[in-house]
mmCIF file of N, CA and C in Angstrom:
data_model
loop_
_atom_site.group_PDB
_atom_site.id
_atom_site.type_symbol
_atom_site.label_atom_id
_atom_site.label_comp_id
_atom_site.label_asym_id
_atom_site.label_seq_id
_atom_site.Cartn_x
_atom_site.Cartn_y
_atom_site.Cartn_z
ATOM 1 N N UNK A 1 -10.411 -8.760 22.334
ATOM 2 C CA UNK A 1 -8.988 -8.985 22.442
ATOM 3 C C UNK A 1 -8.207 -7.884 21.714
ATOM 4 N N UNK A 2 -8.835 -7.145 20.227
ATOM 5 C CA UNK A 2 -7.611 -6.300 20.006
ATOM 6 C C UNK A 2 -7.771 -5.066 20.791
ATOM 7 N N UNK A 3 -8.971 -4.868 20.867
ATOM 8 C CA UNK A 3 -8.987 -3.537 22.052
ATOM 9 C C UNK A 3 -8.562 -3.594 22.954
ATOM 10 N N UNK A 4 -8.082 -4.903 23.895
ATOM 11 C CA UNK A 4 -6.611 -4.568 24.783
ATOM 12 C C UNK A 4 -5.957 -4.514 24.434
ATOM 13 N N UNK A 5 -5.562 -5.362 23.157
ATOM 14 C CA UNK A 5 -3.696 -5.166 22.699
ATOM 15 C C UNK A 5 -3.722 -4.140 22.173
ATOM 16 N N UNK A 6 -4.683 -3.343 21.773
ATOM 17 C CA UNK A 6 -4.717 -1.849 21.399
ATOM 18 C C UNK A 6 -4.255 -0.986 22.648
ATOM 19 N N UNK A 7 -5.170 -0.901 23.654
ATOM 20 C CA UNK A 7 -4.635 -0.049 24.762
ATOM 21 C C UNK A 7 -3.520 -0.558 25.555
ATOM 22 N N UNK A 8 -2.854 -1.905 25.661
ATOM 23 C CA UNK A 8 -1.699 -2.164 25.873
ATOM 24 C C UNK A 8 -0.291 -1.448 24.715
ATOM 25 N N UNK A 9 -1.059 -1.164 23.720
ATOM 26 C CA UNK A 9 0.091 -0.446 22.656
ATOM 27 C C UNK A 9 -0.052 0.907 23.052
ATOM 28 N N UNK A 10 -0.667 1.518 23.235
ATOM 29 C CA UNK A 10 -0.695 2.943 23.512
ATOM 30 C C UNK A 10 0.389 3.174 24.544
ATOM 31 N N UNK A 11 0.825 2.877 25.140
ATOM 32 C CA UNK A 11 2.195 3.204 25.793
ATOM 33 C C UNK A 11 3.129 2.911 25.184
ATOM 34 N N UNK A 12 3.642 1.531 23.844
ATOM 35 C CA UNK A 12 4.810 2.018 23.128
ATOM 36 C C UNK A 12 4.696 3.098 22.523
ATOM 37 N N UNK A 13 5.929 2.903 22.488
ATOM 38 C CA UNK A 13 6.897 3.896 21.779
ATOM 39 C C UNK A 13 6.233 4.092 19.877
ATOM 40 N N UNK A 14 6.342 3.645 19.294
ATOM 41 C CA UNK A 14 5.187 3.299 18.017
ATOM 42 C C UNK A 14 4.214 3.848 17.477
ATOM 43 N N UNK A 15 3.530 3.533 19.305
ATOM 44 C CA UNK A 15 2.468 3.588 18.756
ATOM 45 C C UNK A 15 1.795 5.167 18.112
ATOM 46 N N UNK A 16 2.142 6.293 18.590
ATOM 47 C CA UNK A 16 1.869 7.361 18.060
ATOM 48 C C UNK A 16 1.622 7.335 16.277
ATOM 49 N N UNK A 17 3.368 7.087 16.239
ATOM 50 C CA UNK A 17 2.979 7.033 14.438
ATOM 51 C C UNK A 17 2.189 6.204 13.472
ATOM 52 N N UNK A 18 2.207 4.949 13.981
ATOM 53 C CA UNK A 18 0.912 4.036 13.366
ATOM 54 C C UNK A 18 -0.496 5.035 13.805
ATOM 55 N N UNK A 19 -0.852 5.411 14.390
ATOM 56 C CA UNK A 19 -1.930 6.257 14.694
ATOM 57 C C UNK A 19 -2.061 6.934 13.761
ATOM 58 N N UNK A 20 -1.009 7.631 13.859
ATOM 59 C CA UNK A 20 -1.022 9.372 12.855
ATOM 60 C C UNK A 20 -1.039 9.080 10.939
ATOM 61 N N UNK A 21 -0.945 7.035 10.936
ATOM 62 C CA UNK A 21 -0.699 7.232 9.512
ATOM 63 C C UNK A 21 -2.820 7.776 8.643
ATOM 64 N N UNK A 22 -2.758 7.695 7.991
ATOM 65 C CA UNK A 22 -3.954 8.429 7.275
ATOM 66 C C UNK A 22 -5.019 7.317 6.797
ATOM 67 N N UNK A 23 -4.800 6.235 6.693
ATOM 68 C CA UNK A 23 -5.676 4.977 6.366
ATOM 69 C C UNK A 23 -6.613 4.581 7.611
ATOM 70 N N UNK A 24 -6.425 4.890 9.290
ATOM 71 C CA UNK A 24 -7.184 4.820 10.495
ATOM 72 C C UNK A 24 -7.182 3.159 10.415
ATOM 73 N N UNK A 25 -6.036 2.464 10.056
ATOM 74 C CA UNK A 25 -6.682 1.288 10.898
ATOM 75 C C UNK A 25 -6.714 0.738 11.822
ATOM 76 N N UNK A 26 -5.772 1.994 13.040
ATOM 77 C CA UNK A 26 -6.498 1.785 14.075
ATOM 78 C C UNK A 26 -7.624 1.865 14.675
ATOM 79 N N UNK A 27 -7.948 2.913 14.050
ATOM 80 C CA UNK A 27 -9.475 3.599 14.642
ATOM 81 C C UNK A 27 -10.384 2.250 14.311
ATOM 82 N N UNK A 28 -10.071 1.688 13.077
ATOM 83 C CA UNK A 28 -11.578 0.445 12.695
ATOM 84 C C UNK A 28 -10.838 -0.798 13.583
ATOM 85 N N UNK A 29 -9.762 -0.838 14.264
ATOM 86 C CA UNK A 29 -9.489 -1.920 15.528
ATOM 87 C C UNK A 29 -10.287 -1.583 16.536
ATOM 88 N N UNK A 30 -10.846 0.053 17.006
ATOM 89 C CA UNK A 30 -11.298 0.378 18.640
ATOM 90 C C UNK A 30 -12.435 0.547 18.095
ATOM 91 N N UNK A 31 -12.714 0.257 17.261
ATOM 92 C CA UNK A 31 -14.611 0.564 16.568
ATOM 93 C C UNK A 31 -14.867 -0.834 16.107
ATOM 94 N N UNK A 32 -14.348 -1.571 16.098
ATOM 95 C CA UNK A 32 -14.795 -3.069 15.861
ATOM 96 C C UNK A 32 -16.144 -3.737 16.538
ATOM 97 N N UNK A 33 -16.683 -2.806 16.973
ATOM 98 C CA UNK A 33 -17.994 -3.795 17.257
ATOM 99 C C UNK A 33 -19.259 -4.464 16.724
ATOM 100 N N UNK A 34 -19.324 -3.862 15.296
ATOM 101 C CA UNK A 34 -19.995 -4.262 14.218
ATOM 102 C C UNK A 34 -19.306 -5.466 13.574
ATOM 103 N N UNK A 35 -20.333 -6.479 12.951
ATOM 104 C CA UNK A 35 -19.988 -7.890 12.403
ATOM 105 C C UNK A 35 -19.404 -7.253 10.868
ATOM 106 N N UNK A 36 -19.633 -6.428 10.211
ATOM 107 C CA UNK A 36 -19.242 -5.986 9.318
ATOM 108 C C UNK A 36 -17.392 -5.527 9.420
ATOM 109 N N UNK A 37 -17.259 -4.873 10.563
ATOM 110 C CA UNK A 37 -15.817 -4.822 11.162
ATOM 111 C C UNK A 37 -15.313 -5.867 11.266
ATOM 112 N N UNK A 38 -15.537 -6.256 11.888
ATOM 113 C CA UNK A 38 -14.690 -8.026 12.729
ATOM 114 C C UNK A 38 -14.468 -8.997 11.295
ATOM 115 N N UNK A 39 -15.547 -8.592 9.997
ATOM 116 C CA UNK A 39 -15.216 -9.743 9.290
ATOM 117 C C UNK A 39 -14.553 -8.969 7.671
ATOM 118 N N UNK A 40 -14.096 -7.587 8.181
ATOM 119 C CA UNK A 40 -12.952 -6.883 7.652
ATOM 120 C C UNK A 40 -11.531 -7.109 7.943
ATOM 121 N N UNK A 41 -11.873 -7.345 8.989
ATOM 122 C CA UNK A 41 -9.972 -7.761 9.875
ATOM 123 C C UNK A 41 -10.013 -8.711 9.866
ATOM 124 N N UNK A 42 -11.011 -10.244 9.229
ATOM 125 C CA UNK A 42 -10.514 -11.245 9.404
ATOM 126 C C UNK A 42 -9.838 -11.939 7.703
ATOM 127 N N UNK A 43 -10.900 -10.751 7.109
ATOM 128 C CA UNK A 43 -10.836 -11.132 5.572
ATOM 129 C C UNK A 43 -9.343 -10.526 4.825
ATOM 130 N N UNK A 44 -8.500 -9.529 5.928
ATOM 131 C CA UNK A 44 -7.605 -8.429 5.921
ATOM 132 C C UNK A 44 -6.454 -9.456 6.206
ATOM 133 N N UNK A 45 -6.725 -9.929 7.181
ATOM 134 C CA UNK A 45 -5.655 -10.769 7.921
ATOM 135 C C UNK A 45 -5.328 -12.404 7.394
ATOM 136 N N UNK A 46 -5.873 -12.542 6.767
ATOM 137 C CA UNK A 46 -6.358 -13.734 5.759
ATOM 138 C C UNK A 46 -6.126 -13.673 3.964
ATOM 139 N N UNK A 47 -5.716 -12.407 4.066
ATOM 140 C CA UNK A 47 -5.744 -12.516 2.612
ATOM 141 C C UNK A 47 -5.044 -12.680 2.009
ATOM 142 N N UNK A 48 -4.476 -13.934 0.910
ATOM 143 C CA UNK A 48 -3.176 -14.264 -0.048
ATOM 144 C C UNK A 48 -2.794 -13.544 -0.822
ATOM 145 N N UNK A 49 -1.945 -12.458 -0.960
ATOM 146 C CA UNK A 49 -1.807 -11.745 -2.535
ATOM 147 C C UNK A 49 -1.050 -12.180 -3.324
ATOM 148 N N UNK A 50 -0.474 -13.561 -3.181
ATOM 149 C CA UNK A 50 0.026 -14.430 -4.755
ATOM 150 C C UNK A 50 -1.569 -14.752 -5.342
ATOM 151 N N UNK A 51 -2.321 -15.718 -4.663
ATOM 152 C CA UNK A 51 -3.560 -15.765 -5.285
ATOM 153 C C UNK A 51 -3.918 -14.487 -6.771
ATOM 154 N N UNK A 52 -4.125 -13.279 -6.215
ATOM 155 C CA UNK A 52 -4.315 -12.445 -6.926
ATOM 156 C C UNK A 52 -3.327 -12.164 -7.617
ATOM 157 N N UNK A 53 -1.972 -11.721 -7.124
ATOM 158 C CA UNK A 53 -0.821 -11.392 -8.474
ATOM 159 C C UNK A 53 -1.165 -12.262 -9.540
ATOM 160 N N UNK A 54 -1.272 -13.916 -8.955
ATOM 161 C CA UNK A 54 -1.456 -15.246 -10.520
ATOM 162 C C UNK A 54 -2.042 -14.376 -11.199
ATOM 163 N N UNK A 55 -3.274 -13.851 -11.250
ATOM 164 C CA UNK A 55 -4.216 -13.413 -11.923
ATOM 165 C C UNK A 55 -3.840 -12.554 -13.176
ATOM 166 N N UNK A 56 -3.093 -11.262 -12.489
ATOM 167 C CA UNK A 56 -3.035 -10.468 -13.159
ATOM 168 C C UNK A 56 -1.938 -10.304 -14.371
ATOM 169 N N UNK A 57 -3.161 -9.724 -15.419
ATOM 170 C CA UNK A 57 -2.942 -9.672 -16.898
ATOM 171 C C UNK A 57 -2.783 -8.154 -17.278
ATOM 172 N N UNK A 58 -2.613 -7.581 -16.447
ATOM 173 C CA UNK A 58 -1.889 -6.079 -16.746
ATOM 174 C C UNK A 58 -0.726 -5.721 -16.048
ATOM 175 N N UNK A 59 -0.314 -4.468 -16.757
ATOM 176 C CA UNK A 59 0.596 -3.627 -16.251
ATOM 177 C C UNK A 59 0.461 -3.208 -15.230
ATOM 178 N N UNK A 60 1.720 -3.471 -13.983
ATOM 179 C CA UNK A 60 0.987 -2.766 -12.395
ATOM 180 C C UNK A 60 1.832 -1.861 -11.871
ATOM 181 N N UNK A 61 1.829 -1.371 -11.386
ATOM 182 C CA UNK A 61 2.586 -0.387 -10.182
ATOM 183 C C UNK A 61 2.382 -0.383 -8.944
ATOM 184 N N UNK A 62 3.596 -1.079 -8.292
ATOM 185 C CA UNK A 62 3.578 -1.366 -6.884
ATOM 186 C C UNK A 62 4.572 -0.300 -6.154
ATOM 187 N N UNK A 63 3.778 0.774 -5.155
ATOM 188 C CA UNK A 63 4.234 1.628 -4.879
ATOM 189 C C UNK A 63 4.078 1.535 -3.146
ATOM 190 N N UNK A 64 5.637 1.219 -2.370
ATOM 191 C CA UNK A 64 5.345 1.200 -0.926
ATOM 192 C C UNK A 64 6.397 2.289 -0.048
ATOM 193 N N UNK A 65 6.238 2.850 1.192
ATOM 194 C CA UNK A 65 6.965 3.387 2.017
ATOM 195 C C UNK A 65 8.160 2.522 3.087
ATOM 196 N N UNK A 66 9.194 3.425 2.931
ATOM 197 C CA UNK A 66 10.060 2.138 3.873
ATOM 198 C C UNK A 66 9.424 2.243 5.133
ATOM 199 N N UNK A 67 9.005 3.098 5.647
ATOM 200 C CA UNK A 67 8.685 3.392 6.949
ATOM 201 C C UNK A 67 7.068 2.820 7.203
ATOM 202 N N UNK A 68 6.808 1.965 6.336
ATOM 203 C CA UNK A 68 5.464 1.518 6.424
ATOM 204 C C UNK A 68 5.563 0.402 8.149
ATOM 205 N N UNK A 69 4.144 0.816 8.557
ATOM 206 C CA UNK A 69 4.174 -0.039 9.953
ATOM 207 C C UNK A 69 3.288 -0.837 9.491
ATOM 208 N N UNK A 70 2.599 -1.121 8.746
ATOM 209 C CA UNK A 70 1.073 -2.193 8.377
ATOM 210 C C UNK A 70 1.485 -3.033 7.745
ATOM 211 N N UNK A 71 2.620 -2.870 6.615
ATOM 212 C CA UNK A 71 2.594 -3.853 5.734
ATOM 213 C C UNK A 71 4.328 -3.806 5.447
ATOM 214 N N UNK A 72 4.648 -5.327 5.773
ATOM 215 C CA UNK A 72 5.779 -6.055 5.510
ATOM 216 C C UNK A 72 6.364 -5.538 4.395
ATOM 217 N N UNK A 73 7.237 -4.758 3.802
ATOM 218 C CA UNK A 73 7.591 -3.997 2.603
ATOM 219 C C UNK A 73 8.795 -5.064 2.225
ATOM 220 N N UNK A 74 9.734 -5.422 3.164
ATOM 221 C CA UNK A 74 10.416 -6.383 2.036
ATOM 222 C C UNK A 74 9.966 -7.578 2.239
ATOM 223 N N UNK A 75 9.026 -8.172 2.405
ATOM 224 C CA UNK A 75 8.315 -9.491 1.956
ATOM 225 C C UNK A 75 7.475 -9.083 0.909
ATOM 226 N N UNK A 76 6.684 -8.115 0.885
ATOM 227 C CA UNK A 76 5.663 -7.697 -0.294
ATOM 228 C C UNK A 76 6.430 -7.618 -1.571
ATOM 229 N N UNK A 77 7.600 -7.135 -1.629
ATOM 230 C CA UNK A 77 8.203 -6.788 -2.607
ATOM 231 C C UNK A 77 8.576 -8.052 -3.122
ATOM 232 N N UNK A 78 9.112 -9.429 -2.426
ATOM 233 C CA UNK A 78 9.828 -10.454 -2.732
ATOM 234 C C UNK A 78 8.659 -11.294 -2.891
ATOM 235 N N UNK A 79 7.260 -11.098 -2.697
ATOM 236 C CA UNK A 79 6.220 -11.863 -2.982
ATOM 237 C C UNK A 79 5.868 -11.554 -4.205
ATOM 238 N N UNK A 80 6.097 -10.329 -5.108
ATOM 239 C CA UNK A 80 5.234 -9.812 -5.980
ATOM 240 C C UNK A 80 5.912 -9.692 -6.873
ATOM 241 N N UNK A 81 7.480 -9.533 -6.483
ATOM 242 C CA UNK A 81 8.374 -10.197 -7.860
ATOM 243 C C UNK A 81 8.145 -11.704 -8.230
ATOM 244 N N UNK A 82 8.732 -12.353 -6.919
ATOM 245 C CA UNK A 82 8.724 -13.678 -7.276
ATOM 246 C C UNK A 82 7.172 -14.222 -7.899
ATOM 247 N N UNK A 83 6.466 -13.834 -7.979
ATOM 248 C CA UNK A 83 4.927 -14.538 -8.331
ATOM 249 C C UNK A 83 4.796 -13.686 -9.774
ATOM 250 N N UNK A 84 4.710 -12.247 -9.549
ATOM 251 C CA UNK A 84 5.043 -11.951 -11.457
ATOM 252 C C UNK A 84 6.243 -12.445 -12.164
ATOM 253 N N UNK A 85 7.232 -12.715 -11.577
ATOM 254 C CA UNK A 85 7.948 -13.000 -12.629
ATOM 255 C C UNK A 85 7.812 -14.575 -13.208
ATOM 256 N N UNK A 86 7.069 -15.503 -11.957
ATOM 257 C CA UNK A 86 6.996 -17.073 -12.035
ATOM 258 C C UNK A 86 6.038 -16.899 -13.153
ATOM 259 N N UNK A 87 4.935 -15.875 -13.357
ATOM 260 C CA UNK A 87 3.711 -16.113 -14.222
ATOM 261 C C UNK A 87 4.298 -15.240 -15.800
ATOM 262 N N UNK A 88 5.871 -14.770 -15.945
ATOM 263 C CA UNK A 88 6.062 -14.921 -16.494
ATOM 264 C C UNK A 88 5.954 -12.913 -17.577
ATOM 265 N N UNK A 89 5.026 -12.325 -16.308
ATOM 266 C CA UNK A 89 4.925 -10.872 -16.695
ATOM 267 C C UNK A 89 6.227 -10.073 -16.099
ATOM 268 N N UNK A 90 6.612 -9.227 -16.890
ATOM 269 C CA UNK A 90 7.843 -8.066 -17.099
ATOM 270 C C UNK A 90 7.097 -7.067 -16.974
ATOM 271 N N UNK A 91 5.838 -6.892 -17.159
ATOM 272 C CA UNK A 91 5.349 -5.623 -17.504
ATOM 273 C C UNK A 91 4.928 -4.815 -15.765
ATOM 274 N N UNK A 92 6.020 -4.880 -14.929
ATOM 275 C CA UNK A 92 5.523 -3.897 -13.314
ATOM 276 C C UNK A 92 6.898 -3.697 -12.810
ATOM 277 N N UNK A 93 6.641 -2.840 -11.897
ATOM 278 C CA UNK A 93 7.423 -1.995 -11.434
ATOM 279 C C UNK A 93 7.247 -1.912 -10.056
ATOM 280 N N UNK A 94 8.083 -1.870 -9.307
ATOM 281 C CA UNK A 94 8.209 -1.909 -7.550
ATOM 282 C C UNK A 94 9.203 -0.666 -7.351
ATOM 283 N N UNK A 95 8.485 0.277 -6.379
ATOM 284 C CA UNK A 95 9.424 1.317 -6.174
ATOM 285 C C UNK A 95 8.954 1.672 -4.349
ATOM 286 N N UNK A 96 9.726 1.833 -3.794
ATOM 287 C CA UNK A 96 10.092 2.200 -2.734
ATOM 288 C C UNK A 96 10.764 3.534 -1.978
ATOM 289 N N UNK A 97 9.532 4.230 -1.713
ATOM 290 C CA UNK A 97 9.745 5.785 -1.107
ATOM 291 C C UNK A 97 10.816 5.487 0.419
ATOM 292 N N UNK A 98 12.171 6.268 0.353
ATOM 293 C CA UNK A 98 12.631 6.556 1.527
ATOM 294 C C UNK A 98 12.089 6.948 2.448
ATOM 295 N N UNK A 99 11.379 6.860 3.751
ATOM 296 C CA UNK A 99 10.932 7.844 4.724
ATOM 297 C C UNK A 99 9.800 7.641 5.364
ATOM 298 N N UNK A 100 8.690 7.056 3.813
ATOM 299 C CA UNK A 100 7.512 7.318 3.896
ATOM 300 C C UNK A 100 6.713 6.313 4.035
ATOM 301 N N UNK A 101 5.570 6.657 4.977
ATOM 302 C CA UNK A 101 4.599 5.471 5.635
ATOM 303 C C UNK A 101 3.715 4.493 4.507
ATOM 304 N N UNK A 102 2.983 4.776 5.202
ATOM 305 C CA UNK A 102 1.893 3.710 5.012
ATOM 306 C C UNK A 102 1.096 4.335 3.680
ATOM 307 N N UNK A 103 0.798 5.267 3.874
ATOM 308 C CA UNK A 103 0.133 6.567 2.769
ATOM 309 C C UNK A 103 1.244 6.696 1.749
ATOM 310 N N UNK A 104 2.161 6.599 1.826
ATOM 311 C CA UNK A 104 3.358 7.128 1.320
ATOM 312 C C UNK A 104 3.407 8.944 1.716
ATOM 313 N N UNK A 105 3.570 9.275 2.326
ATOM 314 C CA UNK A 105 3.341 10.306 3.069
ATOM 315 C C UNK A 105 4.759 10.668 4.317
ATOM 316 N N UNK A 106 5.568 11.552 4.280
ATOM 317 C CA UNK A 106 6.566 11.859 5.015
ATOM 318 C C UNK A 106 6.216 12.633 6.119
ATOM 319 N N UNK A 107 6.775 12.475 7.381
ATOM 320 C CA UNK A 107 6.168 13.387 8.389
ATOM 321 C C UNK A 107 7.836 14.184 8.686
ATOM 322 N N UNK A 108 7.275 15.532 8.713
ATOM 323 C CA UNK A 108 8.750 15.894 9.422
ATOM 324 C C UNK A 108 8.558 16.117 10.983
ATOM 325 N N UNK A 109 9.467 16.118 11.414
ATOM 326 C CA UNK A 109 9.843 16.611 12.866
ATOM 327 C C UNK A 109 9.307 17.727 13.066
ATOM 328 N N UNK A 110 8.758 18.807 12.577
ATOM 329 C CA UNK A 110 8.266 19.670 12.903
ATOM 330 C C UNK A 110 6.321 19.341 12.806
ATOM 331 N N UNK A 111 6.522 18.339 12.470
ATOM 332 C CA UNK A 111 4.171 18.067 12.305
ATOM 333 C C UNK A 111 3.675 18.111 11.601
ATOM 334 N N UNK A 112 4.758 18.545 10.023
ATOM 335 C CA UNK A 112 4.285 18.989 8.771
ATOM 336 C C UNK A 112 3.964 17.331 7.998
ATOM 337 N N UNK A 113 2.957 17.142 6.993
ATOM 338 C CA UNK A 113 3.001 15.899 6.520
ATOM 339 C C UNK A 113 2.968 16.518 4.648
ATOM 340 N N UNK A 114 3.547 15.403 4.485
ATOM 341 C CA UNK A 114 3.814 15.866 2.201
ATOM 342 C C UNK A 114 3.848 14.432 2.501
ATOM 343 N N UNK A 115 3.668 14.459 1.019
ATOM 344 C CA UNK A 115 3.702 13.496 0.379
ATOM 345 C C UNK A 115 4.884 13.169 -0.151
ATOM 346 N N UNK A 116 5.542 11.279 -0.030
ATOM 347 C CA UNK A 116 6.908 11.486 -0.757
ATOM 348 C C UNK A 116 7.170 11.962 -1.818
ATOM 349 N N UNK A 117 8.666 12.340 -1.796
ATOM 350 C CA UNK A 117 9.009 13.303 -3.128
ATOM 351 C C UNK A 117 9.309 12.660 -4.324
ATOM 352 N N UNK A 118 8.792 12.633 -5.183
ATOM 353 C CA UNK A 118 8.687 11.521 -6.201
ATOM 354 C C UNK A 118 7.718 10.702 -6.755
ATOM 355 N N UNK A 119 6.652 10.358 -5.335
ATOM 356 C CA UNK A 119 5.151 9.807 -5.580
ATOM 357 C C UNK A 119 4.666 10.491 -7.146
ATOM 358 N N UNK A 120 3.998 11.479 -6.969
ATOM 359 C CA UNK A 120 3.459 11.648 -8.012
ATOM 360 C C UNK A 120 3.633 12.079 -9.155
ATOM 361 N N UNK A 121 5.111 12.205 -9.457
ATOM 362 C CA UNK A 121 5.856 11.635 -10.621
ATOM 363 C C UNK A 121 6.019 10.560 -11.116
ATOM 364 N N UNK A 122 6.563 9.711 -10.477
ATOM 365 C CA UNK A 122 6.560 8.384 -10.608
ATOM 366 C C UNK A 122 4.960 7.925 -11.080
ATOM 367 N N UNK A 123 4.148 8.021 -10.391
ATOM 368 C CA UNK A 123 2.906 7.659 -11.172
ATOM 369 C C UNK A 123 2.506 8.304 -12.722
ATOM 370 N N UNK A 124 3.020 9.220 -12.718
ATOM 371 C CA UNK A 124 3.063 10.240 -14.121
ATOM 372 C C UNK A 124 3.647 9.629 -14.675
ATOM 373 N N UNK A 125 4.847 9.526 -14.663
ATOM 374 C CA UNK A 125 5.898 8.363 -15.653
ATOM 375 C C UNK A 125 5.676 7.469 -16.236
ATOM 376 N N UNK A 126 5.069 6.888 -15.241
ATOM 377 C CA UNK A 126 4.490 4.897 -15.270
ATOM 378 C C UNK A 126 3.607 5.161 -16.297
ATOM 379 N N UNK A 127 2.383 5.791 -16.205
ATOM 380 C CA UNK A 127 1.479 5.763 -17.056
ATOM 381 C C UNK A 127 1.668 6.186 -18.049
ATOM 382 N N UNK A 128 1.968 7.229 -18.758
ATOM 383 C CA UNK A 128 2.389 8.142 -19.728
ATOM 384 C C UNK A 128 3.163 7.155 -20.820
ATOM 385 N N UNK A 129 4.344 6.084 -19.530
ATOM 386 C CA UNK A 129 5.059 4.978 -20.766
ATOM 387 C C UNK A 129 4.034 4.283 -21.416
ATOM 388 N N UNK A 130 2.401 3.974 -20.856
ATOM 389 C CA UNK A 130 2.232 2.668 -21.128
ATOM 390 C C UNK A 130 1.031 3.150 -21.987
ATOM 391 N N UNK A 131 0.784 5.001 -22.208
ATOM 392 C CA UNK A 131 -0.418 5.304 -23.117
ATOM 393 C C UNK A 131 0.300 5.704 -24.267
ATOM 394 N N UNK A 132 0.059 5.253 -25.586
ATOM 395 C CA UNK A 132 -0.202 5.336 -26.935
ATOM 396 C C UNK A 132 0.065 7.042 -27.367
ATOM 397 N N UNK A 133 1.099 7.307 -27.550
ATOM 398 C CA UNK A 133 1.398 8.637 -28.234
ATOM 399 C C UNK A 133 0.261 9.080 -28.779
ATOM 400 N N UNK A 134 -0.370 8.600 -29.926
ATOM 401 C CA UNK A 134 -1.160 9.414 -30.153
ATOM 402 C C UNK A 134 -2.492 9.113 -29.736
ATOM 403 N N UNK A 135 -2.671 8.178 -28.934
ATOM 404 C CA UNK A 135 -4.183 8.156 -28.280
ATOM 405 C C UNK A 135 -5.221 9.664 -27.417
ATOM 406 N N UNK A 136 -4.584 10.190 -27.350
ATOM 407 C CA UNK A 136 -4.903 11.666 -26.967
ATOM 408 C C UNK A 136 -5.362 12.677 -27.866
ATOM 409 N N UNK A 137 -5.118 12.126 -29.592
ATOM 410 C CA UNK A 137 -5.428 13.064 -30.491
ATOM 411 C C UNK A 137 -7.209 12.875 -30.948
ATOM 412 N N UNK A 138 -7.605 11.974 -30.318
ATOM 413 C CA UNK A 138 -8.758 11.883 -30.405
ATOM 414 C C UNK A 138 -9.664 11.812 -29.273
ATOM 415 N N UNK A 139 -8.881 12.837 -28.246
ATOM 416 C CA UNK A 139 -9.667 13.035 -27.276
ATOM 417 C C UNK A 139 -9.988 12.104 -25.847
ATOM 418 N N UNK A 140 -9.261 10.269 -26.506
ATOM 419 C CA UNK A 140 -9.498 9.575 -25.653
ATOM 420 C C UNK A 140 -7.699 9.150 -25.074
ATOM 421 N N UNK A 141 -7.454 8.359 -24.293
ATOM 422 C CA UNK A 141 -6.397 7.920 -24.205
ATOM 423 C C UNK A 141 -6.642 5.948 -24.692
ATOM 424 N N UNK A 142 -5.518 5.733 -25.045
ATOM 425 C CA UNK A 142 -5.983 4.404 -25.359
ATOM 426 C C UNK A 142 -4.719 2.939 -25.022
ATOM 427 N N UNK A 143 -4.928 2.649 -24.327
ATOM 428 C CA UNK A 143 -3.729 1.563 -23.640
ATOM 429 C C UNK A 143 -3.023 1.003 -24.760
ATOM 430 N N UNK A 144 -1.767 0.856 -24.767
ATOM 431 C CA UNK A 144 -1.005 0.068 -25.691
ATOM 432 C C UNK A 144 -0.317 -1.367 -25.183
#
């Protein structure tokens, strides 16, 4: 079944750029014939991420593209506040690249692909707040 609604998508309009994003999950939709596949997309399509936010006892960084086609960006965002903040953690951050897909990755009109502008700053930032000034003087870094 998804390998028709796969080749029934190949004529939208869409569908090109979901193709072109860099994760291939189309390609593991038209290669699905292994039980190992089929019970990737079911475990994919099935999966709660409040379950897991409850969990978590660290500092996170949630980093998505507006132009994402895979994943719901303003539900993710309103799932992952509302569930960290119910459990009561301050300690994450949600940031949202203009432009950029699934990869966080910008395509221009001309075929060229970068990475959004800001990505890997923003990850520089994040971390840098949350390591220990002087944890580096001994060679290691050390979480604060």
């Amino acid at each position: 079944q998804a390998k028709s609604a796969i080749q029934r998508a190949k004529a939208k309009r869409w569908f090109a750029s979901l193709s072109a994003q860099r994760d291939h999950v189309i390609a593991s939709f038209e290669h699905a014939e292994t039980a190992r596949n089929e019970d990737w997309y079911k475990t994919e399509m099935n999966y709660d991420p409040a379950a897991t936010l409850r969990k978590l006892k660290v500092p996170a960084l949630f980093l998505f593209g507006s132009d994402d086609q895979l994943v719901p960006v303003p539900k993710s965002v309103e799932i992952i506040r509302r569930t960290l903040t119910a459990n009561g953690d301050s300690d994450f951050t949600i940031k949202i690249f203009p432009g950029a897909d699934h990869g966080l990755y910008l395509r221009a009109v001309t075929g060229s692909i970068r990475l959004a502008p800001g990505y890997e700053e923003t990850m520089k930032e994040w971390v840098l707040k949350r390591v220990h000034p002087t944890g580096l003087s001994s060679g290691s870094a050390r979480a604060r």
